[in-house]
XYZ file of C-alpha atoms in Angstrom:
492
model
C 0.000 0.000 0.000
C 1.275 3.459 -0.926
C 0.307 6.550 1.088
C 0.133 10.277 0.546
C 0.358 12.647 3.493
C -1.270 16.068 3.302
C 0.049 18.796 5.577
C -2.819 21.209 6.210
C -1.351 24.271 7.894
C -4.386 26.336 8.887
C -5.036 29.573 10.728
C -5.712 27.998 14.114
C -4.107 24.565 13.854
C -1.566 22.423 12.026
C -2.786 19.060 10.769
C -1.415 16.015 9.020
C -3.781 13.716 7.122
C -2.907 10.221 5.906
C -4.509 9.036 2.640
C -4.155 5.560 1.200
C -3.868 4.905 -2.540
C -7.697 4.860 -2.829
C -7.732 8.440 -1.414
C -9.429 7.221 1.776
C -8.450 8.893 5.048
C -6.505 6.555 7.348
C -5.607 9.032 10.060
C -5.558 12.684 11.132
C -3.398 14.367 13.756
C -4.110 17.973 14.697
C -2.507 20.510 17.012
C -3.826 23.989 17.750
C -1.390 26.862 18.261
C -1.507 30.337 19.764
C -3.255 33.324 18.240
C -1.348 36.491 19.154
C -3.219 39.824 19.331
C -0.670 42.571 20.176
C -3.168 45.394 19.472
C -6.810 45.655 18.342
C -6.977 44.551 14.687
C -3.498 42.961 14.782
C -3.190 39.161 14.425
C 0.117 37.289 14.543
C 1.492 33.734 14.741
C 4.864 32.566 16.000
C 6.670 31.119 12.909
C 8.543 28.624 15.112
C 5.216 27.409 16.493
C 3.758 26.997 12.988
C 6.779 24.884 12.040
C 7.062 22.884 15.267
C 3.354 21.974 15.390
C 3.419 20.996 11.708
C 6.518 18.817 12.174
C 5.052 17.285 15.313
C 1.742 16.232 13.705
C 3.586 14.856 10.662
C 5.888 12.702 12.764
C 3.121 11.647 15.149
C 0.907 10.585 12.214
C 3.663 8.367 10.795
C 4.440 6.911 14.221
C 0.820 6.332 15.315
C -0.079 4.495 12.111
C 3.219 2.600 11.814
C 3.793 3.947 8.311
C 7.092 2.914 6.807
C 8.869 5.904 5.241
C 9.396 3.963 1.993
C 5.617 3.519 1.574
C 4.981 7.296 1.588
C 4.754 8.159 -2.120
C 4.652 11.929 -1.557
C 3.657 14.809 0.684
C 1.237 17.558 -0.334
C 1.123 20.937 1.394
C -1.855 23.239 1.750
C -1.820 26.368 3.836
C -3.508 29.445 5.219
C -2.894 32.011 2.491
C -1.623 35.629 2.583
C -0.036 35.154 6.032
C 3.394 36.714 5.683
C 6.818 35.672 6.978
C 10.297 37.133 6.499
C 13.381 35.325 7.735
C 17.181 35.373 7.667
C 18.462 33.043 4.925
C 21.577 32.090 6.915
C 20.162 31.490 10.384
C 16.539 30.685 9.498
C 15.448 33.124 12.220
C 12.218 35.033 11.473
C 12.571 38.819 11.443
C 9.173 39.210 13.064
C 6.098 37.140 13.887
C 4.022 35.914 10.951
C 1.443 38.615 10.144
C -1.828 36.753 9.611
C -4.241 37.293 6.699
C -6.861 38.666 9.142
C -4.504 41.450 10.329
C -5.677 45.039 9.696
C -2.563 47.059 10.630
C -1.708 47.937 7.023
C -5.087 49.548 6.194
C -3.441 53.043 6.056
C -0.789 51.683 3.639
C -3.612 50.413 1.432
C -5.236 53.867 1.461
C -1.885 55.359 0.372
C -1.678 52.923 -2.585
C -5.221 53.876 -3.611
C -4.285 57.551 -3.389
C -1.385 56.828 -5.771
C -3.951 55.580 -8.294
C -2.840 51.929 -8.244
C -6.297 50.340 -7.900
C -6.775 49.640 -11.611
C -3.250 48.283 -11.993
C -3.727 45.913 -9.036
C -7.077 44.677 -10.319
C -5.923 44.214 -13.917
C -2.529 42.615 -13.290
C -2.958 40.713 -9.987
C -6.726 40.067 -10.114
C -7.030 41.378 -6.537
C -8.264 44.518 -4.817
C -6.052 46.738 -2.676
C -6.670 45.420 0.825
C -4.682 44.682 3.982
C -5.797 41.032 3.587
C -3.076 40.315 0.997
C 0.658 39.838 1.652
C 2.212 42.839 -0.124
C 1.572 45.564 2.445
C 2.467 43.172 5.286
C 5.928 42.662 3.701
C 6.424 46.414 3.486
C 5.324 46.835 7.112
C 7.935 44.319 8.348
C 10.687 45.833 6.180
C 9.808 49.270 7.592
C 9.373 48.172 11.226
C 12.410 45.937 11.777
C 15.720 47.869 12.012
C 18.002 47.344 8.957
C 15.540 44.843 7.436
C 15.307 46.553 4.056
C 19.085 46.996 3.769
C 19.589 43.308 4.601
C 16.880 42.401 2.087
C 18.635 44.409 -0.624
C 21.857 42.544 0.167
C 20.025 39.250 -0.479
C 20.098 38.089 3.148
C 16.327 37.899 3.690
C 13.655 35.537 2.342
C 9.921 36.190 2.109
C 7.340 33.474 2.027
C 3.732 32.656 2.632
C 3.296 29.685 4.977
C 3.801 27.080 2.232
C 7.204 28.607 1.388
C 8.236 28.637 5.071
C 7.359 24.932 5.359
C 9.042 23.959 2.067
C 12.213 25.848 3.035
C 12.426 24.145 6.424
C 11.316 20.651 5.366
C 13.903 20.596 2.537
C 16.574 21.536 5.074
C 16.708 25.138 3.772
C 17.517 24.061 0.206
C 14.349 25.219 -1.610
C 12.840 28.717 -1.594
C 9.672 28.291 -3.648
C 5.904 28.698 -3.789
C 3.204 27.648 -6.240
C 1.069 29.731 -8.615
C -1.994 29.653 -6.361
C -0.160 31.091 -3.337
C 1.817 33.604 -5.423
C -1.463 34.954 -6.773
C -2.474 35.952 -3.215
C 0.419 38.318 -2.565
C -0.783 41.374 -4.589
C 2.690 41.236 -6.177
C 2.141 38.584 -8.884
C 1.041 39.233 -12.459
C -1.469 36.455 -13.169
C -1.255 37.078 -16.954
C 2.525 36.799 -17.412
C 3.078 34.569 -14.329
C 5.906 36.826 -13.110
C 6.452 39.123 -10.119
C 5.020 42.581 -10.856
C 7.712 45.265 -10.967
C 5.241 48.167 -10.585
C 3.985 46.854 -7.238
C 7.475 45.963 -6.011
C 8.594 49.531 -6.766
C 5.482 51.087 -5.163
C 6.152 49.207 -1.905
C 9.984 49.299 -2.091
C 10.231 45.490 -1.894
C 13.455 43.975 -3.308
C 12.688 41.192 -5.794
C 15.568 39.118 -4.384
C 13.502 38.187 -1.309
C 10.732 36.526 -3.355
C 10.453 32.751 -3.870
C 10.556 30.911 -7.198
C 7.046 30.197 -8.489
C 6.241 26.630 -9.624
C 3.156 24.679 -10.779
C 0.938 23.340 -7.967
C 1.678 19.727 -8.935
C 5.494 19.747 -8.994
C 8.497 18.194 -7.263
C 9.437 20.944 -4.797
C 12.239 19.006 -3.105
C 12.449 16.234 -0.495
C 11.767 15.756 3.184
C 14.142 13.153 4.585
C 12.710 10.759 7.180
C 14.684 7.797 8.564
C 17.123 8.172 5.680
C 14.347 8.031 3.050
C 13.782 11.003 0.709
C 10.050 11.715 0.421
C 9.060 14.156 -2.354
C 7.104 17.319 -1.559
C 5.047 16.998 -4.733
C 1.966 19.207 -4.439
C 1.355 22.680 -3.031
C -1.743 24.886 -3.124
C -3.338 27.571 -0.984
C -6.096 26.083 1.155
C -9.064 27.339 -0.866
C -7.653 26.353 -4.232
C -6.770 22.948 -2.781
C -10.397 22.548 -1.651
C -11.642 23.480 -5.143
C -9.378 20.748 -6.529
C -10.376 18.267 -3.822
C -14.057 18.835 -4.688
C -13.266 18.000 -8.351
C -14.473 21.419 -9.565
C -12.606 20.971 -12.832
C -15.099 22.567 -15.260
C -15.914 26.280 -15.645
C -18.949 27.232 -13.524
C -18.376 24.584 -10.833
C -18.168 26.125 -7.346
C -17.425 25.131 -3.771
C -17.726 26.848 -0.417
C -15.368 26.020 2.452
C -16.630 26.768 5.956
C -13.414 27.178 7.911
C -12.124 30.024 10.090
C -13.257 32.190 7.187
C -15.711 31.195 4.480
C -14.335 30.982 0.963
C -16.285 30.441 -2.200
C -14.475 29.723 -5.452
C -15.854 29.190 -8.934
C -13.682 27.641 -11.633
C -13.456 29.840 -14.755
C -11.070 27.529 -16.656
C -8.101 29.005 -18.521
C -9.973 32.315 -18.825
C -9.197 35.252 -16.535
C -12.651 36.523 -15.529
C -12.470 40.063 -14.121
C -15.162 40.819 -11.551
C -17.519 43.780 -11.694
C -19.001 42.894 -8.310
C -16.213 43.049 -5.758
C -14.922 39.502 -6.181
C -11.308 38.714 -6.869
C -9.701 36.755 -9.685
C -7.195 34.192 -8.541
C -5.103 31.373 -9.936
C -6.794 28.065 -9.122
C -3.768 25.840 -9.848
C -0.973 25.073 -12.267
C -1.146 21.536 -13.637
C -0.220 19.679 -16.838
C 1.582 22.705 -18.280
C -1.364 25.086 -17.963
C -2.794 27.478 -15.413
C -6.482 27.613 -14.522
C -8.270 30.504 -12.843
C -11.153 31.061 -10.431
C -13.410 33.802 -9.127
C -13.294 34.032 -5.344
C -15.313 35.653 -2.629
C -13.917 35.749 0.895
C -15.886 35.931 4.118
C -13.307 36.799 6.773
C -15.215 35.496 9.792
C -17.161 32.232 9.546
C -16.107 29.371 11.847
C -14.275 32.071 13.822
C -17.715 33.502 14.703
C -18.642 30.147 16.267
C -15.299 30.181 18.134
C -16.275 33.676 19.348
C -19.512 32.230 20.784
C -17.397 29.581 22.520
C -14.294 31.459 23.670
C -15.379 35.082 24.152
C -19.096 34.927 24.981
C -18.998 31.433 26.586
C -22.444 30.651 25.160
C -21.342 27.144 24.098
C -18.725 24.706 25.403
C -17.815 23.194 22.029
C -18.333 24.445 18.473
C -20.587 21.469 17.652
C -23.023 22.538 20.439
C -24.131 25.410 18.181
C -26.391 23.030 16.223
C -28.257 21.906 19.375
C -28.947 25.449 20.631
C -29.816 26.843 17.192
C -32.416 24.060 16.783
C -34.229 25.359 19.872
C -34.663 28.801 18.240
C -35.864 27.638 14.824
C -38.756 29.635 13.367
C -38.447 32.415 15.963
C -37.755 36.154 15.756
C -35.417 37.622 13.167
C -32.127 38.379 14.915
C -29.090 39.181 12.731
C -25.445 38.859 13.746
C -23.052 40.604 11.346
C -19.628 39.195 12.324
C -17.548 41.976 10.745
C -14.838 41.562 13.406
C -12.114 42.053 10.773
C -14.090 44.330 8.438
C -16.174 43.000 5.553
C -14.745 40.957 2.675
C -16.409 40.345 -0.702
C -18.466 41.819 -2.177
C -18.325 44.845 0.197
C -14.574 45.254 0.921
C -15.008 47.582 3.884
C -11.964 47.463 6.183
C -13.755 49.850 8.562
C -16.938 47.848 9.196
C -17.280 46.220 12.623
C -19.465 43.471 14.071
C -22.981 44.052 15.415
C -26.184 42.292 16.528
C -29.538 43.610 15.274
C -33.173 42.871 16.043
C -32.758 42.262 19.778
C -35.976 42.242 21.810
C -36.671 41.542 25.490
C -37.258 37.841 24.777
C -34.040 37.355 22.764
C -31.929 34.676 24.391
C -28.715 32.806 23.853
C -30.352 30.349 21.424
C -31.350 33.200 19.091
C -27.851 34.683 19.076
C -26.277 31.270 18.370
C -28.774 30.619 15.550
C -28.211 34.097 14.058
C -24.435 33.589 14.176
C -24.753 30.350 12.205
C -27.117 32.001 9.739
C -24.608 34.804 9.147
C -22.352 32.243 7.418
C -25.160 31.370 5.000
C -26.124 34.998 4.335
C -22.536 35.974 3.565
C -22.296 32.998 1.193
C -25.430 34.217 -0.604
C -23.893 37.706 -0.957
C -20.925 36.169 -2.750
C -22.860 33.705 -4.874
C -25.114 36.498 -6.182
C -22.020 38.454 -7.271
C -20.369 35.360 -8.743
C -23.349 34.344 -10.858
C -23.620 37.887 -12.206
C -19.897 38.066 -13.053
C -19.662 34.671 -14.710
C -23.102 34.800 -16.339
C -23.763 31.316 -14.962
C -26.475 29.920 -12.690
C -25.226 27.487 -10.113
C -27.056 24.145 -10.111
C -25.651 22.981 -6.793
C -23.129 24.203 -4.251
C -20.387 21.801 -3.112
C -19.489 22.357 0.538
C -16.642 21.341 2.839
C -14.793 22.472 5.952
C -15.644 21.869 9.612
C -18.910 23.822 9.845
C -20.480 22.008 6.884
C -21.086 19.077 9.271
C -23.769 21.283 10.898
C -27.102 20.131 9.416
C -29.070 23.194 10.527
C -26.549 25.504 8.862
C -26.515 23.457 5.641
C -30.323 23.326 5.454
C -30.532 27.083 6.000
C -27.814 27.556 3.366
C -29.896 25.615 0.847
C -33.060 27.512 1.872
C -31.572 31.007 1.603
C -29.861 30.228 -1.736
C -32.822 28.364 -3.189
C -30.202 25.881 -4.458
C -29.168 22.306 -3.697
C -26.228 21.969 -1.302
C -24.015 18.891 -1.708
C -21.884 17.575 1.157
C -19.278 14.940 0.195
C -18.298 11.957 2.329
C -14.815 13.414 2.751
C -15.297 16.981 4.008
C -11.514 17.330 4.358
C -11.445 18.687 0.786
C -8.507 21.005 1.474
C -6.195 18.188 2.576
C -7.638 15.937 -0.149
C -6.829 18.523 -2.847
C -3.215 18.803 -1.671
C -2.958 14.994 -1.590
C -4.377 14.728 -5.134
C -1.928 17.321 -6.502
C 0.979 15.419 -4.908
C -0.368 12.027 -6.025
C -0.768 13.175 -9.638
C 2.828 14.420 -9.675
C 4.213 11.051 -8.546
C 1.908 9.082 -10.890
C -0.321 7.577 -8.179
C -3.535 9.115 -9.555
C -4.898 10.731 -12.695
C -7.120 13.809 -12.695
C -9.940 11.849 -14.405
C -10.103 9.252 -11.616
C -10.689 11.991 -9.013
C -14.123 12.848 -10.428
C -15.291 9.223 -10.438
C -13.937 8.728 -6.909
C -16.096 11.501 -5.386
C -18.897 10.308 -3.066
C -21.820 12.408 -1.773
C -22.786 11.989 1.886
C -25.920 14.196 1.892
C -27.853 16.559 -0.366
C -29.845 19.439 1.145
C -32.705 20.838 -0.951
C -34.556 24.136 -0.369
C -37.624 23.860 1.928
C -38.268 27.610 2.391
C -40.906 29.556 0.456
C -39.776 32.435 -1.747
C -41.510 35.177 0.300
C -39.703 34.135 3.503
C -36.390 33.878 1.641
C -36.776 37.426 0.270
C -37.848 38.877 3.638
C -34.992 37.311 5.606
C -32.347 38.318 3.082
C -33.671 41.881 2.957
C -33.212 42.065 6.749
C -29.655 40.812 6.383
C -28.675 43.413 3.765
C -30.163 46.153 5.975
C -28.095 44.925 8.938
C -24.882 44.830 6.855
C -25.427 48.426 5.656
C -25.519 49.613 9.277
C -22.143 48.060 10.181
C -20.261 49.764 7.339
C -17.674 52.486 7.964
C -17.972 52.108 11.756
C -14.309 52.970 12.402
C -13.504 56.542 11.328
């Protein structure tokens, strides 16, 4: 039996997932790590902790399941995107903590870039919008904040990477400084037409090109991790959302998936065509495979599963995330409460860095059940916002939405998602689509699988069909859009 291991380095935990040659999951090891909040709106991770937890779960997975190193055909890597690290090429020491994708500290830098008239350039060349979400302004912030960092960078002593690059560099014993097309396309520095680093943006932010990684296809031999004297190829790399799109076998234009993780991310495959959005979505590279690059439209909801964590950790309304389904069920059919979880501003299609979270529609009889239910529903409403924009941009009507990620196990949320969309929602047997996508990309590279077999291998666990009448759907969604309007521009 041959195995593929997927390393799934996420925003709140590092995981290792063992797949056999039939792409069935044989084991998962997971380890949470610290979230660091130095100031309001700032979010950081310790790079050493990212690496040590990822190494630990990888080694523990192999040990727990008695996997012989020679039977591991390859390792695939998928990662939280946009999170930014800079480190010393000689010592491997990070210059600063990893600045996480959710971090808002560079909002003023983004305003300065807009004032310079760079919005059109960024949209046309990188497919993105100018926002603190992406890596570019985070790199500039570190180069500005750390003494002598820019001078050292110009001398070629410093390396930049998103989390995939940091893992590749360390797992290959500091031999390989590389990323893949999907992750490069999230930096706001990469020209998705020419597949090269964009000199205009590098100049605007005073970022030396020498610090940037080499960009490779997503299914590619990135180097080896050596375990017990055996070289195991790192053979597939993709940002978490693109990996999930691949894992869900969304290979044809118009196919879409939604991942309910810390954030909520919807991607629609647009094939080899770059589809520019008129509705606040972004254009991203889906993957590089078989000598060609495919693209996707993407809408990002910054706070999804993190809103359920907020109920658990900050409000203490639930003990475990899965309890949300039980309490929400008790409030079904009751008053219309709306939670807008704009804790990190609003993503697509609004792109308001200055929005903040709020609860609307509270009455004297509102209780904890209503707030839990409304928090779950906010994930579905935000998904509808994005899907509306996506269908308009692509000129396609979605027949069914493929879902994955932790929160898609919640039946009440999935039924409400189907109801508010008026569309079928399809939950696969393997909801670990992100890890599965990374495993597939690695397995294809080493000849274990073919792309065609992935589609036939996909199994559906449950289909949710709309039960809600049109009048209720319209009324509820109208209330949501009204609530969103009132959270906008909260921070002056």
